[in-house]
Coordinates of C-alpha atoms in Angstrom, one line a residue:
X1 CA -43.0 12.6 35.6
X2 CA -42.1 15.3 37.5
X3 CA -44.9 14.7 40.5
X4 CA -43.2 11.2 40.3
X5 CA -39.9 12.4 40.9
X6 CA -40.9 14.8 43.9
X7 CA -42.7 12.2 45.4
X8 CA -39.9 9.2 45.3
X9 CA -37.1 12.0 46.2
X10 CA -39.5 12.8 49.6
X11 CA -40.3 9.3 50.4
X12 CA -36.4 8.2 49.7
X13 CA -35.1 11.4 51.9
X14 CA -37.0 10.0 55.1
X15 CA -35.9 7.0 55.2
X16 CA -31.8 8.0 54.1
X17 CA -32.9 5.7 50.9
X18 CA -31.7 6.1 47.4
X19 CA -31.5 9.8 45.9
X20 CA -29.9 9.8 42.5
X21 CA -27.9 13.3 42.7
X22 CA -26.6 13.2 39.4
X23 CA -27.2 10.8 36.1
X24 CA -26.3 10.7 32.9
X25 CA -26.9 8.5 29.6
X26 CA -24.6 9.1 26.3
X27 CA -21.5 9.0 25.5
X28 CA -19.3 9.6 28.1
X29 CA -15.2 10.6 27.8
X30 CA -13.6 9.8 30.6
X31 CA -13.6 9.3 34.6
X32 CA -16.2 12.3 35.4
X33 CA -16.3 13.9 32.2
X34 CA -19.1 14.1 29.7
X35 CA -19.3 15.4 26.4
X36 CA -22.6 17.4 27.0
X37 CA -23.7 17.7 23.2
X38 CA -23.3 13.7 23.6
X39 CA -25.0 12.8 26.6
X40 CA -28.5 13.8 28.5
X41 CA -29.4 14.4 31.8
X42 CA -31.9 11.5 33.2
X43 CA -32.0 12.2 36.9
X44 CA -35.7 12.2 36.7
X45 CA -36.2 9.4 34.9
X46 CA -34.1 6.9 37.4
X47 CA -35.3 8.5 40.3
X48 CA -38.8 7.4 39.5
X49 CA -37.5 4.0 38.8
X50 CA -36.4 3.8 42.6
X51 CA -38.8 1.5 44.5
X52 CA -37.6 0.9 48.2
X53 CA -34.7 2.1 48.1
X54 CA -33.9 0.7 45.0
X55 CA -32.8 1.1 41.2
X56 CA -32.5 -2.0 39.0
X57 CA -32.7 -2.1 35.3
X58 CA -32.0 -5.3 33.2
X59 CA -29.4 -6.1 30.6
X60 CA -30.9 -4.2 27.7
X61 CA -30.0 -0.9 26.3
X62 CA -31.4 2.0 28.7
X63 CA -32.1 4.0 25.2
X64 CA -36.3 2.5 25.6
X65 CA -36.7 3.3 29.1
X66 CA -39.3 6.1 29.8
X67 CA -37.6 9.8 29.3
X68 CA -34.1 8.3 27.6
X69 CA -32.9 8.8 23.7
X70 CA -30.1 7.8 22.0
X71 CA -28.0 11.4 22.3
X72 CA -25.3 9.9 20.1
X73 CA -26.8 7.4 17.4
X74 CA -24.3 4.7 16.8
X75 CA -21.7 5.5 19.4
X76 CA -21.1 2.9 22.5
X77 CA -23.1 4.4 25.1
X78 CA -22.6 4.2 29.1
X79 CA -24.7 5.5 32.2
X80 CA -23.1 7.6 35.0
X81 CA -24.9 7.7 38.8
X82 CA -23.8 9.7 41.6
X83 CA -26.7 8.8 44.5
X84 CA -27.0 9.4 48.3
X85 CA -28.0 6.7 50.3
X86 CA -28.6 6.7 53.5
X87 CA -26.7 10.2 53.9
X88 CA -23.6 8.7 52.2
X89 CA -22.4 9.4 48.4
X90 CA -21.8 6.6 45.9
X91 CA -21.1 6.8 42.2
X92 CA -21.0 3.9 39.1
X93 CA -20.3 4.4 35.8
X94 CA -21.8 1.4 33.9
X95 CA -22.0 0.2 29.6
X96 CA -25.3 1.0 28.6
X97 CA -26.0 -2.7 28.2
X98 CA -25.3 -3.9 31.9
X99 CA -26.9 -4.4 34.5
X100 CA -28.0 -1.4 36.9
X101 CA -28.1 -2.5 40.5
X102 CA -27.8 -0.1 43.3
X103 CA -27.3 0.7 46.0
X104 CA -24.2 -1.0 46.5
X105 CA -21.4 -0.9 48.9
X106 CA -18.5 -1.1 46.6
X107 CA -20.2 2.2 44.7
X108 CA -19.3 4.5 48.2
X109 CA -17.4 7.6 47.6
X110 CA -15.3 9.2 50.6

């Protein structure tokens, strides 16, 4: 996974596509806070789920998808991306059941 991940974050840097920065699956306390015994890291798994300068992941519980697990059995879950595209920051916080589309405009951070 990690030749996978070098390879999308060099392709994606070229062309000021999608580069998740930061991203993380658990539970998550507040408005960029995470409670890190509650939630894991999974940069490298969404990154290699970027094709064309994209990330989208269905209406299902991320929990299955390649290099996630459930950090906090039983609790409500959410999913936390802070991404570069094309050379400006963006950031969504999303329930673990929703839909992940991105890059969108209304996710841009100043």
């Amino acid at each position: 996974m990690k030749d996978a991940y070098e390879r999308s974050v060099h392709i994606e840097r070229e062309r000021h596509g999608l580069v998740i920065r930061e991203a993380w699956y658990g539970k998550l306390v507040g408005e960029g806070e995470e409670d890190h015994n509650k939630v894991i890291d999974v940069i490298i798994p969404l990154q290699c789920q970027v094709r064309d300068s994209k990330l989208i992941l269905q209406t299902t519980s991320k929990v299955g998808l390649p290099g996630f697990y459930d950090p906090c059995v039983g609790e409500e879950k959410s999913v936390r991306v802070v991404y570069e595209f094309r050379d400006a920051m963006h950031e969504v916080t999303l329930k673990d059941t929703d839909l992940v589309a991105i890059p969108r405009q209304s996710h841009r951070i100043d």
